[in-house]
Coordinates of C-alpha atoms in Angstrom, one line a residue:
M1 CA 60.1 6.6 -2.8
S2 CA 60.1 3.2 -1.1
E3 CA 56.6 2.2 -2.1
N4 CA 56.3 -1.0 -4.1
K5 CA 54.5 -1.2 -7.4
D6 CA 51.2 -2.3 -5.9
N7 CA 50.5 0.7 -3.6
F8 CA 52.5 3.4 -5.5
K9 CA 50.6 6.5 -6.6
P10 CA 52.3 9.0 -8.9
Y11 CA 52.4 12.7 -7.9
I12 CA 50.1 13.7 -10.7
P13 CA 47.1 11.2 -10.9
A14 CA 46.5 9.3 -14.1
D15 CA 43.1 11.0 -14.6
K16 CA 44.6 14.5 -14.5
V17 CA 45.9 15.9 -17.8
T18 CA 48.5 18.7 -17.7
P19 CA 50.8 20.1 -20.4
E20 CA 53.7 17.9 -21.3
L21 CA 54.9 17.7 -24.9
T22 CA 54.4 21.4 -25.7
V23 CA 56.1 23.8 -28.1
T24 CA 57.8 25.4 -25.1
S25 CA 59.1 22.1 -23.7
V26 CA 60.3 21.0 -27.2
I27 CA 62.2 24.2 -27.9
I28 CA 63.9 24.5 -24.5
G29 CA 64.6 20.8 -24.5
C30 CA 66.1 20.8 -28.0
L31 CA 68.3 23.8 -27.0
L32 CA 69.6 22.1 -23.9
S33 CA 70.1 18.9 -25.9
V34 CA 72.4 20.7 -28.2
I35 CA 74.2 22.6 -25.4
F36 CA 74.8 19.6 -23.1
G37 CA 75.6 17.4 -26.1
A38 CA 78.3 19.8 -27.3
A39 CA 79.7 20.3 -23.8
N40 CA 79.8 16.6 -23.1
A41 CA 81.4 15.9 -26.4
Y42 CA 84.2 18.4 -25.6
L43 CA 84.6 17.1 -22.0
G44 CA 84.7 13.4 -23.1
L45 CA 87.2 14.1 -25.8
R46 CA 89.5 15.9 -23.3
V47 CA 89.3 13.6 -20.3
G48 CA 87.3 10.5 -21.3
M49 CA 84.5 11.2 -18.9
T50 CA 81.0 12.7 -19.3
I51 CA 78.3 13.9 -16.9
S52 CA 74.6 13.3 -16.6
A53 CA 72.5 16.3 -17.8
S54 CA 69.1 15.3 -16.4
I55 CA 69.2 17.3 -13.2
P56 CA 70.9 20.4 -14.6
A57 CA 68.4 20.4 -17.5
A58 CA 65.5 20.1 -15.0
V59 CA 66.8 23.0 -12.9
I60 CA 67.4 25.2 -15.9
S61 CA 63.9 24.3 -17.2
M62 CA 62.4 25.3 -13.8
G63 CA 64.3 28.6 -13.9
V64 CA 63.0 29.4 -17.4
I65 CA 59.4 28.1 -17.3
R66 CA 58.6 28.7 -13.6
I67 CA 60.6 31.8 -12.9
I68 CA 60.8 33.7 -16.2
M69 CA 57.7 32.5 -18.0
R70 CA 55.7 32.2 -14.7
R71 CA 54.2 28.9 -15.7
D72 CA 53.6 26.1 -13.2
S73 CA 53.9 22.9 -15.2
L74 CA 55.7 20.0 -13.5
L75 CA 55.4 17.6 -16.5
E76 CA 56.4 20.3 -18.9
N77 CA 59.6 20.7 -16.9
N78 CA 60.0 16.9 -16.9
M79 CA 59.7 16.8 -20.7
V80 CA 62.5 19.5 -21.0
Q81 CA 64.9 17.4 -19.1
T82 CA 63.8 14.3 -21.0
I83 CA 64.6 15.9 -24.3
G84 CA 67.7 17.7 -23.0
S85 CA 69.4 14.7 -21.4
A86 CA 69.2 12.8 -24.7
G87 CA 71.8 15.1 -26.2
E88 CA 74.5 14.3 -23.6
S89 CA 73.8 10.6 -23.8
L90 CA 74.1 10.5 -27.5
A91 CA 77.3 12.5 -27.4
A92 CA 78.7 10.2 -24.8
G93 CA 78.1 7.2 -27.0
I94 CA 79.6 8.7 -30.2
I95 CA 82.7 10.3 -28.9
F96 CA 84.0 7.0 -27.4
T97 CA 84.4 5.5 -30.8
M98 CA 83.7 7.8 -33.8
P99 CA 87.0 9.8 -33.5
A100 CA 88.9 6.7 -34.4
M101 CA 87.8 7.2 -38.0
F102 CA 89.3 10.7 -37.9
L103 CA 92.6 9.3 -36.6
W104 CA 92.7 6.7 -39.4
A105 CA 92.1 9.5 -41.9
K106 CA 95.2 11.3 -40.6
E107 CA 97.2 8.2 -41.1
G108 CA 95.9 7.8 -44.7
V109 CA 94.1 4.6 -44.0
T110 CA 90.7 6.0 -45.1
E111 CA 88.9 9.3 -45.6
K112 CA 87.3 11.3 -42.8
P113 CA 83.7 10.5 -42.1
G114 CA 81.3 13.0 -43.7
M115 CA 78.6 14.9 -41.9
L116 CA 75.9 12.6 -43.3
T117 CA 77.7 9.5 -42.1
I118 CA 78.1 10.9 -38.6
F119 CA 74.5 12.0 -38.6
L120 CA 73.1 8.7 -39.8
I121 CA 75.2 6.6 -37.3
A122 CA 74.2 8.9 -34.4
L123 CA 70.6 9.0 -35.4
F124 CA 70.1 5.3 -36.0
G125 CA 71.9 4.5 -32.7
G126 CA 69.8 7.0 -30.8
I127 CA 66.5 5.7 -32.3
L128 CA 67.4 2.1 -31.5
G129 CA 68.4 2.9 -28.0
V130 CA 65.0 4.4 -27.3
L131 CA 63.0 1.8 -29.2
F132 CA 64.8 -1.1 -27.4
M133 CA 63.8 0.4 -24.1
V134 CA 60.1 0.6 -24.9
P135 CA 59.2 -3.1 -24.3
L136 CA 61.4 -3.0 -21.1
R137 CA 59.6 -0.2 -19.4
N138 CA 56.9 -2.3 -17.7
A139 CA 59.4 -5.0 -16.6
L140 CA 62.1 -2.6 -15.3
I141 CA 60.3 0.6 -14.3
V142 CA 56.9 -0.6 -13.2
Q143 CA 57.3 -4.2 -12.0
E144 CA 60.6 -3.5 -10.3
H145 CA 59.6 -0.3 -8.6
G146 CA 61.0 -0.4 -5.1
V147 CA 63.6 -2.9 -6.2
L148 CA 65.6 -0.9 -8.8
P149 CA 66.2 2.5 -7.4
Y150 CA 67.3 4.3 -10.6
P151 CA 69.3 6.9 -8.5
E152 CA 69.5 9.7 -11.1
G153 CA 65.9 9.3 -12.2
T154 CA 64.6 9.3 -8.6
A155 CA 66.9 12.3 -7.7
C156 CA 65.6 14.2 -10.8
A157 CA 62.0 13.6 -9.7
E158 CA 62.9 15.0 -6.3
V159 CA 64.5 18.1 -7.7
L160 CA 61.4 18.7 -9.9
L161 CA 59.1 18.2 -6.9
A162 CA 61.1 20.7 -5.0
G163 CA 60.3 23.3 -7.7
E164 CA 59.9 26.2 -5.3
E165 CA 63.7 26.2 -5.0
G166 CA 64.3 26.1 -8.8
G167 CA 65.3 29.8 -8.9
S168 CA 68.3 29.6 -6.6
S169 CA 69.4 26.2 -8.0
A170 CA 69.2 27.5 -11.6
K171 CA 71.3 30.4 -10.5
A172 CA 74.0 28.0 -9.3
V173 CA 74.1 26.4 -12.8
F174 CA 74.4 29.7 -14.7
V175 CA 77.0 31.1 -12.3
G176 CA 79.1 28.0 -12.8
M177 CA 78.8 28.3 -16.5
G178 CA 79.9 32.0 -16.4
I179 CA 82.9 31.4 -14.1
A180 CA 84.1 28.4 -16.0
G181 CA 83.6 30.2 -19.3
V182 CA 85.7 33.1 -18.2
L183 CA 88.5 30.9 -16.8
K184 CA 88.6 28.8 -20.0
F185 CA 88.8 31.9 -22.2
I186 CA 91.7 33.2 -20.1
V187 CA 93.7 30.0 -20.4
D188 CA 92.9 28.8 -23.9
G189 CA 91.7 32.1 -25.5
L190 CA 94.0 34.8 -24.3
K191 CA 96.6 32.2 -23.2
V192 CA 98.0 34.4 -20.5
V193 CA 98.0 31.5 -18.1
P194 CA 99.4 28.0 -19.0
G195 CA 96.9 25.2 -19.3
T196 CA 99.2 22.9 -17.3
I197 CA 101.6 23.5 -14.4
A198 CA 104.3 21.0 -13.9
A199 CA 107.4 20.4 -11.8
P200 CA 110.1 17.8 -12.6
I201 CA 111.1 15.3 -10.0
K202 CA 114.6 14.4 -11.2
A203 CA 115.4 11.8 -8.5
L204 CA 112.4 9.7 -9.7
K205 CA 112.9 10.6 -13.4
T206 CA 109.3 11.8 -13.5
E207 CA 107.2 14.9 -12.8
I208 CA 104.2 16.2 -10.9
S209 CA 101.6 18.2 -12.9
A210 CA 98.1 19.6 -12.9
E211 CA 95.8 21.1 -15.5
V212 CA 94.2 24.5 -14.9
Y213 CA 90.7 23.8 -16.1
P214 CA 87.5 24.2 -14.2
A215 CA 85.8 21.2 -15.8
L216 CA 88.3 18.8 -14.4
M217 CA 87.9 20.0 -10.8
A218 CA 84.1 19.9 -11.4
V219 CA 84.3 16.3 -12.5
G220 CA 86.2 15.4 -9.4
Y221 CA 83.5 17.1 -7.2
I222 CA 80.7 15.3 -9.0
C223 CA 82.4 11.9 -8.8
G224 CA 83.4 12.3 -5.2
L225 CA 86.6 11.5 -3.3
K226 CA 86.6 7.7 -3.8
I227 CA 86.3 7.7 -7.6
S228 CA 88.8 10.6 -7.8
A229 CA 91.2 8.7 -5.6
Y230 CA 91.0 5.6 -7.8
L231 CA 91.8 7.7 -10.8
L232 CA 94.8 9.3 -9.0
A233 CA 95.9 5.8 -7.9
G234 CA 96.2 4.7 -11.5
A235 CA 98.1 7.9 -12.4
V236 CA 100.5 7.4 -9.5
L237 CA 101.1 3.8 -10.6
G238 CA 102.0 5.0 -14.1
W239 CA 104.0 8.1 -13.3
F240 CA 105.7 7.2 -10.0
V241 CA 106.1 3.5 -10.4
L242 CA 106.2 2.4 -14.1
I243 CA 107.8 5.4 -15.7
P244 CA 110.7 5.5 -13.2
A245 CA 111.1 1.7 -13.5
I246 CA 111.2 1.9 -17.4
V247 CA 113.7 4.8 -17.4
T248 CA 115.9 3.2 -14.7
F249 CA 116.1 -0.3 -16.1
G250 CA 115.6 0.6 -19.8
G251 CA 118.8 2.6 -20.4
A252 CA 120.2 1.8 -23.8
T253 CA 117.6 -0.7 -24.6
V254 CA 115.2 -0.2 -27.6
I255 CA 111.7 -1.5 -26.7
Y256 CA 108.9 -1.6 -29.2
P257 CA 106.9 0.5 -30.1
G258 CA 109.7 3.0 -29.4
T259 CA 112.2 3.4 -32.2
D260 CA 115.1 4.8 -30.0
T261 CA 116.7 3.8 -26.7
I262 CA 114.8 4.5 -23.5
A263 CA 117.5 6.9 -22.4
N264 CA 117.2 8.9 -25.6
I265 CA 113.4 9.0 -25.6
Y266 CA 113.5 10.3 -22.0
A267 CA 116.2 12.8 -22.7
A268 CA 114.2 14.2 -25.7
G269 CA 110.7 14.4 -24.2
G270 CA 110.9 13.6 -20.5
A271 CA 108.4 11.5 -18.6
G272 CA 105.6 12.5 -21.0
S273 CA 107.4 10.7 -23.9
I274 CA 107.7 7.5 -21.9
W275 CA 104.0 7.7 -21.1
S276 CA 103.0 8.2 -24.7
N277 CA 105.3 5.4 -26.0
Y278 CA 104.7 2.8 -23.3
I279 CA 102.3 3.6 -20.4
R280 CA 99.3 4.3 -22.5
Y281 CA 99.5 0.8 -24.0
I282 CA 99.7 -0.7 -20.5
G283 CA 96.7 1.5 -19.6
A284 CA 94.8 0.3 -22.7
G285 CA 95.3 -3.3 -21.7
M286 CA 94.1 -2.5 -18.2
V287 CA 91.0 -0.6 -19.4
A288 CA 90.1 -3.4 -21.8
A289 CA 90.5 -6.0 -19.1
G290 CA 88.6 -3.9 -16.6
G291 CA 85.7 -3.6 -19.1
I292 CA 85.6 -7.4 -19.7
I293 CA 85.9 -8.1 -15.9
S294 CA 82.9 -5.9 -15.2
L295 CA 80.9 -7.8 -17.8
I296 CA 81.9 -11.2 -16.5
K297 CA 80.9 -10.1 -12.9
S298 CA 77.6 -8.9 -14.3
L299 CA 76.8 -12.3 -16.0
P300 CA 74.1 -13.3 -13.5
L301 CA 72.5 -9.9 -13.8
I302 CA 72.8 -10.0 -17.6
G303 CA 71.0 -13.4 -17.6
K304 CA 68.2 -12.1 -15.4
T305 CA 67.9 -8.9 -17.5
F306 CA 67.7 -10.9 -20.7
M307 CA 64.9 -13.0 -19.4
S308 CA 63.1 -9.9 -18.2
S309 CA 63.5 -8.4 -21.6
I310 CA 61.9 -11.4 -23.3
K311 CA 59.0 -11.2 -20.8
G312 CA 58.8 -7.5 -21.5
I313 CA 58.5 -8.1 -25.2
K314 CA 55.7 -10.6 -24.6
S315 CA 53.7 -8.1 -22.5
A316 CA 54.5 -5.1 -24.7
G317 CA 51.7 -3.3 -26.3
K318 CA 49.2 -4.6 -23.6
G319 CA 49.3 -1.5 -21.5
G320 CA 46.1 -0.2 -19.8
T321 CA 44.0 2.7 -20.8
L322 CA 45.2 4.9 -18.1
R323 CA 47.3 7.9 -19.3
T324 CA 50.3 6.8 -17.2
E325 CA 50.3 3.4 -18.9
Q326 CA 50.1 4.6 -22.5
E327 CA 53.2 3.6 -24.5
M328 CA 54.3 3.8 -28.1
D329 CA 52.5 1.2 -30.3
F330 CA 54.5 -2.0 -30.2
R331 CA 54.0 -2.4 -34.0
V332 CA 55.6 1.0 -34.5
V333 CA 58.5 -0.1 -32.3
V334 CA 59.1 -3.4 -34.1
G335 CA 58.7 -1.7 -37.5
G336 CA 61.1 1.1 -36.5
I337 CA 63.7 -1.4 -35.4
V338 CA 63.4 -3.4 -38.7
L339 CA 63.5 -0.2 -40.9
V340 CA 66.5 1.2 -39.0
T341 CA 68.4 -2.1 -39.3
L342 CA 67.8 -2.2 -43.1
A343 CA 68.8 1.4 -43.4
I344 CA 72.1 0.8 -41.7
W345 CA 72.8 -2.0 -44.1
L346 CA 71.5 -0.2 -47.3
F347 CA 72.8 3.3 -46.8
P348 CA 76.2 3.6 -48.5
D349 CA 77.3 6.3 -46.1
I350 CA 77.4 3.6 -43.3
P351 CA 80.1 1.0 -44.1
V352 CA 78.3 -1.9 -42.5
T353 CA 77.4 -5.2 -44.2
L354 CA 74.2 -7.2 -43.6
L355 CA 76.2 -9.4 -41.2
G356 CA 77.4 -6.3 -39.4
A357 CA 73.8 -5.0 -39.2
I358 CA 72.6 -8.3 -37.7
I359 CA 75.4 -8.3 -35.2
M360 CA 74.5 -4.7 -34.3
V361 CA 70.9 -5.5 -33.6
I362 CA 71.7 -8.6 -31.5
F363 CA 74.4 -6.8 -29.4
G364 CA 72.3 -3.6 -29.3
F365 CA 69.3 -5.2 -27.7
F366 CA 71.4 -7.3 -25.4
F367 CA 73.6 -4.4 -24.1
G368 CA 70.7 -2.0 -24.2
S369 CA 68.7 -4.2 -21.8
V370 CA 71.8 -4.7 -19.6
A371 CA 72.5 -0.9 -19.5
S372 CA 68.9 -0.3 -18.5
R373 CA 69.1 -2.6 -15.5
M374 CA 72.6 -1.6 -14.6
V375 CA 71.7 2.1 -14.3
G376 CA 68.7 1.1 -12.3
L377 CA 71.0 -0.5 -9.7
V378 CA 74.1 1.7 -9.7
G379 CA 73.2 4.8 -11.7
S380 CA 74.2 6.2 -15.1
S381 CA 77.7 7.1 -13.9
N382 CA 78.5 3.4 -13.6
N383 CA 76.9 2.4 -16.9
P384 CA 79.7 0.1 -18.4
I385 CA 79.5 1.6 -21.9
S386 CA 83.3 1.3 -22.5
G387 CA 83.3 -2.4 -21.5
M388 CA 80.3 -3.1 -23.7
A389 CA 82.0 -1.3 -26.6
I390 CA 85.3 -3.2 -26.1
A391 CA 83.5 -6.6 -26.0
T392 CA 81.5 -5.6 -29.1
L393 CA 84.6 -4.5 -31.0
L394 CA 86.6 -7.6 -30.2
F395 CA 83.7 -9.9 -31.2
S396 CA 82.6 -8.0 -34.3
T397 CA 86.2 -7.3 -35.5
M398 CA 87.0 -11.1 -35.3
I399 CA 83.8 -12.0 -37.1
L400 CA 84.4 -9.4 -39.9
K401 CA 88.0 -10.6 -40.2
F402 CA 87.1 -14.3 -40.5
S403 CA 84.4 -13.4 -43.0
G404 CA 87.0 -11.8 -45.2
D405 CA 86.0 -8.2 -44.5
T406 CA 89.4 -7.0 -43.6
G407 CA 91.6 -3.9 -44.2
A408 CA 90.2 -0.3 -43.9
H409 CA 86.6 -1.4 -44.8
G410 CA 86.5 -4.0 -42.1
M411 CA 88.0 -1.7 -39.5
I412 CA 85.6 1.1 -40.3
G413 CA 82.7 -1.4 -40.2
A414 CA 83.8 -2.6 -36.8
I415 CA 84.0 1.0 -35.4
S416 CA 80.6 1.8 -37.0
I417 CA 79.1 -1.2 -35.2
G418 CA 80.9 -0.3 -32.0
T419 CA 79.6 3.4 -32.2
I420 CA 76.0 2.3 -32.7
I421 CA 76.3 -0.1 -29.8
C422 CA 77.8 2.6 -27.6
I423 CA 75.0 5.0 -28.5
I424 CA 72.3 2.3 -27.9
A425 CA 73.7 1.5 -24.4
A426 CA 74.0 5.2 -23.5
M427 CA 70.5 6.1 -24.8
A428 CA 68.8 3.1 -23.2
G429 CA 70.3 4.0 -19.9
D430 CA 69.2 7.6 -20.2
T431 CA 65.8 6.7 -21.4
S432 CA 65.2 4.3 -18.5
Q433 CA 66.3 7.0 -16.0
D434 CA 63.9 9.5 -17.6
L435 CA 61.0 7.1 -17.6
K436 CA 61.6 6.4 -13.9
T437 CA 61.4 10.2 -13.3
G438 CA 58.2 10.3 -15.3
F439 CA 56.8 7.2 -13.5
I440 CA 57.2 8.9 -10.1
L441 CA 55.8 12.2 -11.3
G442 CA 52.9 10.8 -13.3
A443 CA 54.1 11.6 -16.8
T444 CA 52.7 9.9 -20.0
P445 CA 55.3 7.3 -21.1
K446 CA 54.4 7.6 -24.8
K447 CA 55.1 11.3 -24.8
Q448 CA 58.4 10.8 -23.0
Q449 CA 59.4 8.2 -25.5
Y450 CA 58.6 10.6 -28.3
G451 CA 60.5 13.3 -26.4
E452 CA 63.6 11.0 -26.3
L453 CA 63.4 10.5 -30.1
I454 CA 63.2 14.3 -30.6
G455 CA 66.2 14.9 -28.4
A456 CA 68.2 12.1 -30.2
F457 CA 67.3 13.6 -33.6
V458 CA 68.4 17.1 -32.7
A459 CA 71.6 15.9 -31.0
A460 CA 72.4 13.7 -34.0
L461 CA 71.9 16.7 -36.3
T462 CA 74.4 18.8 -34.5
I463 CA 77.0 16.4 -33.1
G464 CA 78.7 15.9 -36.5
G465 CA 79.4 19.6 -36.8
V466 CA 80.8 19.6 -33.3
L467 CA 83.2 16.7 -34.1
V468 CA 84.3 18.2 -37.4
L469 CA 84.9 21.6 -35.8
L470 CA 86.9 20.2 -32.9
D471 CA 89.0 18.0 -35.2
K472 CA 89.7 21.0 -37.5
A473 CA 90.6 23.3 -34.7
W474 CA 92.9 21.0 -32.7
G475 CA 92.7 17.4 -34.0
F476 CA 91.8 14.3 -32.1
G477 CA 94.7 12.5 -30.3
T478 CA 96.4 15.8 -29.5
A479 CA 97.2 17.3 -26.1
E480 CA 94.0 19.5 -26.4
L481 CA 91.7 16.6 -27.4
S482 CA 93.3 13.3 -26.4
A483 CA 90.1 11.3 -27.2
P484 CA 91.2 8.5 -24.9
Q485 CA 88.4 6.0 -25.4
A486 CA 88.4 6.4 -29.2
T487 CA 92.2 5.9 -29.3
L488 CA 91.8 2.8 -27.3
M489 CA 89.0 1.5 -29.6
K490 CA 91.2 2.2 -32.6
M491 CA 94.1 0.3 -31.0
I492 CA 91.8 -2.7 -30.3
V493 CA 90.5 -2.9 -33.9
E494 CA 94.0 -2.5 -35.4
G495 CA 95.4 -5.1 -33.0
V496 CA 92.8 -7.7 -34.0
M497 CA 92.9 -6.9 -37.8
D498 CA 96.7 -6.4 -38.2
G499 CA 98.2 -7.8 -35.0
N500 CA 100.4 -4.7 -34.6
L501 CA 99.9 -4.0 -30.9
P502 CA 102.8 -4.2 -28.5
W503 CA 101.2 -7.2 -26.8
S504 CA 103.7 -7.4 -24.0
L505 CA 102.7 -4.0 -22.8
V506 CA 99.0 -4.8 -23.2
F507 CA 99.3 -8.0 -21.2
I508 CA 101.2 -6.1 -18.4
G509 CA 98.1 -3.9 -18.2
I510 CA 95.7 -6.9 -18.3
F511 CA 97.5 -8.6 -15.3
A512 CA 97.7 -5.3 -13.5
A513 CA 93.9 -5.2 -13.8
V514 CA 93.7 -8.8 -12.4
V515 CA 95.8 -7.7 -9.4
V516 CA 93.6 -4.7 -8.7
E517 CA 90.5 -6.9 -9.0
I518 CA 91.9 -9.4 -6.5
L519 CA 92.5 -6.5 -4.1
G520 CA 88.8 -5.8 -4.3
I521 CA 89.3 -2.3 -5.9
P522 CA 87.1 -1.2 -8.9
V523 CA 89.3 -1.8 -11.9
L524 CA 88.0 0.7 -14.5
P525 CA 88.6 4.0 -12.6
V526 CA 92.2 2.9 -11.7
A527 CA 92.7 1.8 -15.3
I528 CA 91.4 5.1 -16.7
G529 CA 93.8 6.9 -14.3
L530 CA 96.7 4.9 -15.7
Y531 CA 95.6 5.5 -19.3
L532 CA 95.1 9.3 -18.9
P533 CA 97.9 11.8 -18.4
L534 CA 98.8 12.6 -14.8
E535 CA 97.8 16.3 -14.9
L536 CA 94.1 15.3 -15.5
S537 CA 93.8 13.0 -12.5
T538 CA 95.6 15.5 -10.2
T539 CA 93.1 18.3 -10.8
I540 CA 90.1 15.8 -10.6
M541 CA 91.5 14.7 -7.2
V542 CA 91.4 18.3 -6.0
G543 CA 87.7 18.4 -6.8
G544 CA 87.1 15.1 -5.0
V545 CA 88.9 16.5 -1.9
I546 CA 86.6 19.5 -1.9
R547 CA 83.5 17.3 -2.1
W548 CA 84.9 15.2 0.9
F549 CA 85.4 18.4 2.9
V550 CA 82.0 19.7 2.2
D551 CA 80.3 16.4 2.9
K552 CA 82.2 16.1 6.2
K553 CA 81.2 19.6 7.2
K554 CA 77.5 18.7 6.5
E555 CA 77.8 15.6 8.6
R556 CA 79.1 17.6 11.6
T557 CA 76.3 20.1 11.1
E558 CA 73.7 17.4 11.0
K559 CA 75.0 15.9 14.2
R560 CA 74.7 19.3 15.9
K561 CA 71.2 19.9 14.7
Q562 CA 69.4 16.6 14.9
A563 CA 66.2 18.4 15.7
E564 CA 66.2 20.1 12.3
K565 CA 66.9 16.9 10.3
E566 CA 63.3 16.6 9.0
K567 CA 63.5 20.2 7.6
S568 CA 66.8 19.4 5.9
E569 CA 65.0 17.0 3.5
N570 CA 64.2 19.8 1.1
K571 CA 66.8 18.3 -1.3
N572 CA 68.7 21.6 -1.6
D573 CA 71.6 20.4 0.4
D574 CA 75.3 21.2 0.1
S575 CA 76.3 18.6 -2.4
G576 CA 73.1 19.3 -4.4
K577 CA 74.0 22.9 -5.1
G578 CA 77.6 22.1 -5.4
V579 CA 76.8 19.4 -8.0
L580 CA 74.6 21.9 -10.0
F581 CA 77.4 24.5 -9.9
C582 CA 80.0 22.0 -11.1
S583 CA 77.6 20.8 -13.8
G584 CA 77.3 24.4 -14.9
M585 CA 81.1 24.7 -14.9
I586 CA 81.5 21.7 -17.2
A587 CA 78.8 23.0 -19.6
G588 CA 80.4 26.5 -19.5
E589 CA 83.9 25.2 -20.3
G590 CA 82.6 23.0 -23.0
L591 CA 80.6 25.8 -24.7
V592 CA 83.6 28.2 -24.6
G593 CA 85.7 25.3 -25.9
I594 CA 83.4 25.1 -28.9
I595 CA 83.6 28.9 -29.4
L596 CA 87.4 28.8 -29.2
A597 CA 87.4 26.0 -31.8
I598 CA 85.3 28.3 -34.1
L599 CA 87.8 31.2 -33.5
A600 CA 90.7 28.8 -34.3
V601 CA 89.2 27.7 -37.5
T602 CA 88.4 31.2 -38.6
G603 CA 91.9 32.5 -37.7
V604 CA 90.6 34.9 -34.9
A605 CA 92.3 32.8 -32.2
D606 CA 95.8 34.0 -33.2
K607 CA 94.7 37.6 -33.0
I608 CA 93.5 37.3 -29.4
N609 CA 96.5 35.3 -28.3
M610 CA 98.4 37.4 -25.7
S611 CA 100.9 34.8 -24.6
D612 CA 103.9 36.7 -26.1
A613 CA 102.9 39.9 -24.3
V614 CA 101.7 38.4 -21.0
N615 CA 102.7 35.0 -19.5
T616 CA 102.0 34.5 -15.8
G617 CA 103.5 31.0 -15.8
V618 CA 103.2 28.7 -12.9
I619 CA 102.1 31.6 -10.6
G620 CA 99.1 32.4 -12.8
G621 CA 98.1 28.8 -13.1
T622 CA 98.3 28.3 -9.3
I623 CA 96.2 31.4 -8.7
L624 CA 93.5 30.1 -11.1
L625 CA 93.5 26.7 -9.3
I626 CA 93.0 28.6 -6.0
V627 CA 90.1 30.6 -7.5
M628 CA 88.4 27.4 -8.7
I629 CA 88.8 25.8 -5.3
I630 CA 87.4 28.8 -3.5
S631 CA 84.5 29.2 -6.0
I632 CA 83.3 25.6 -5.7
S633 CA 83.7 25.5 -1.9
L634 CA 81.8 28.8 -1.4
V635 CA 78.9 27.7 -3.5
A636 CA 78.7 24.2 -2.0
L637 CA 78.9 25.6 1.5
S638 CA 76.3 28.2 0.7
G639 CA 74.0 25.4 -0.3
E640 CA 74.5 23.8 3.1
K641 CA 73.3 27.1 4.7
D642 CA 70.3 27.2 2.4
G643 CA 69.4 23.7 3.4
Q644 CA 69.4 24.7 7.1
S645 CA 67.3 27.8 6.7

């Protein structure tokens, strides 16, 4: 895919018309939008990370349309992944901020957001994310072809083009879903195996721990060894440096926000209580600083992107008559943006003033355009949504405070603005990746843009129910659903409005981020590792080590078989099948998590709880970890064999 824009020819010519936005593609796409949206919501609320659903959705689509329905329609498959991936992007945007409102409701600050409020905020953010990307398509996707690689979008196109292998690849996704679903049910449904295995290290006054959940190991495999190692580095800094130091030197001292001596806090709750009272605030400062540092480093890119955006607006609506150049009418785009902005201001269910709505539009277009170019360069996994949300919250909260909009109303208004900005950035990044896939394949841009809107609508319609269900079953901010980003956003807004943050701890985190940046190490993954509990990073690291082992084995195999290197470019390599299997594991655990939440709310969960009768303890947890390691390794290595056949 190295052609420049002048000599590039799509796979399906512009003069050829094939099915795209069909009833079949809409139904399957909407179903996957709901599934991956719910799964990503659950995963993000547990560990603060989400996955891209484009490739898994494309593979499942090929498995259903090509294998089961026996229809050969490349652009129809592309439309399914376009609609389906919108669900996970919208979920990623909303879970990073919206749960803060639920946390405030528990504290009596305000009431819980209603289903209508969640739906409207999600819908309006999703619509704006798609509409803001429309005038940028020509500037970023067409004019920059060969310059901006859009890794996920290009990879998704390659997967779709390698459609003859869709059956085996789809099988990997479904097998992953099944295995993870069973393991999740054993741990959190039957509860015969503990969710966390831990061992105290008394000499260091800390502990080593790991969670027994397939999604965490799958995340590590997808992210790879380097990112997993950065996460673990942050965890090691927190649990093996800071916690021992605090306990050793704290002694009989009372340090805010703790209300008792360090010694008593440690004696009552161990290393975990020190983490919850102190380390997470240091981590919050480090995450906030990391987000802002990433934005500062991107300033030249941001400036270039903004100028491209202005040029894109000027040339919008002037597309050619070719099918592959047809886009949504620019008048519809502008009218839609104006109507959504007014609706955000006028709907009483969204607590945003006119000033807040204006801030939202300005920041939304700005960060939406930045996200579109950023994912084109470094992929959706590195889309700095958290950093954008932090910057937006700091700026909007200060403006609202200075304008007199303080207290609960001002805080909810700030979170609402931040939520919409998060969704816009996530949706703009996803839309640009999908449009890149369509550009390579020869899809009709206008139909893809409508597909994105359909996916956003369906995801917005269901995400509120998912949030309410999960909150009712376990509650946000608990061990089951820590909602790390939302907790951080809540702390930032409260800190600006009320000044009640333990600023000394926050500034320790800020300067720790500066040190990490000086060392040339990416700040955000290290900061997230510090901010999250140790047991999450440990299991993620195991997945990263598996990925490293599989990749190394592939490299050795390729060196031995240089003559077959051309044949190996069928895109069904080891990491490809392993990534699909792990994507299925994440989706499977997320879906079973939603089912268990329903059982908890209805009272059935207590009836299937077998922890009193059977409790395998550390041995059972260790066995499940080994089962997960073997499962991922076998599937990934079988993918390598397929690639050599």
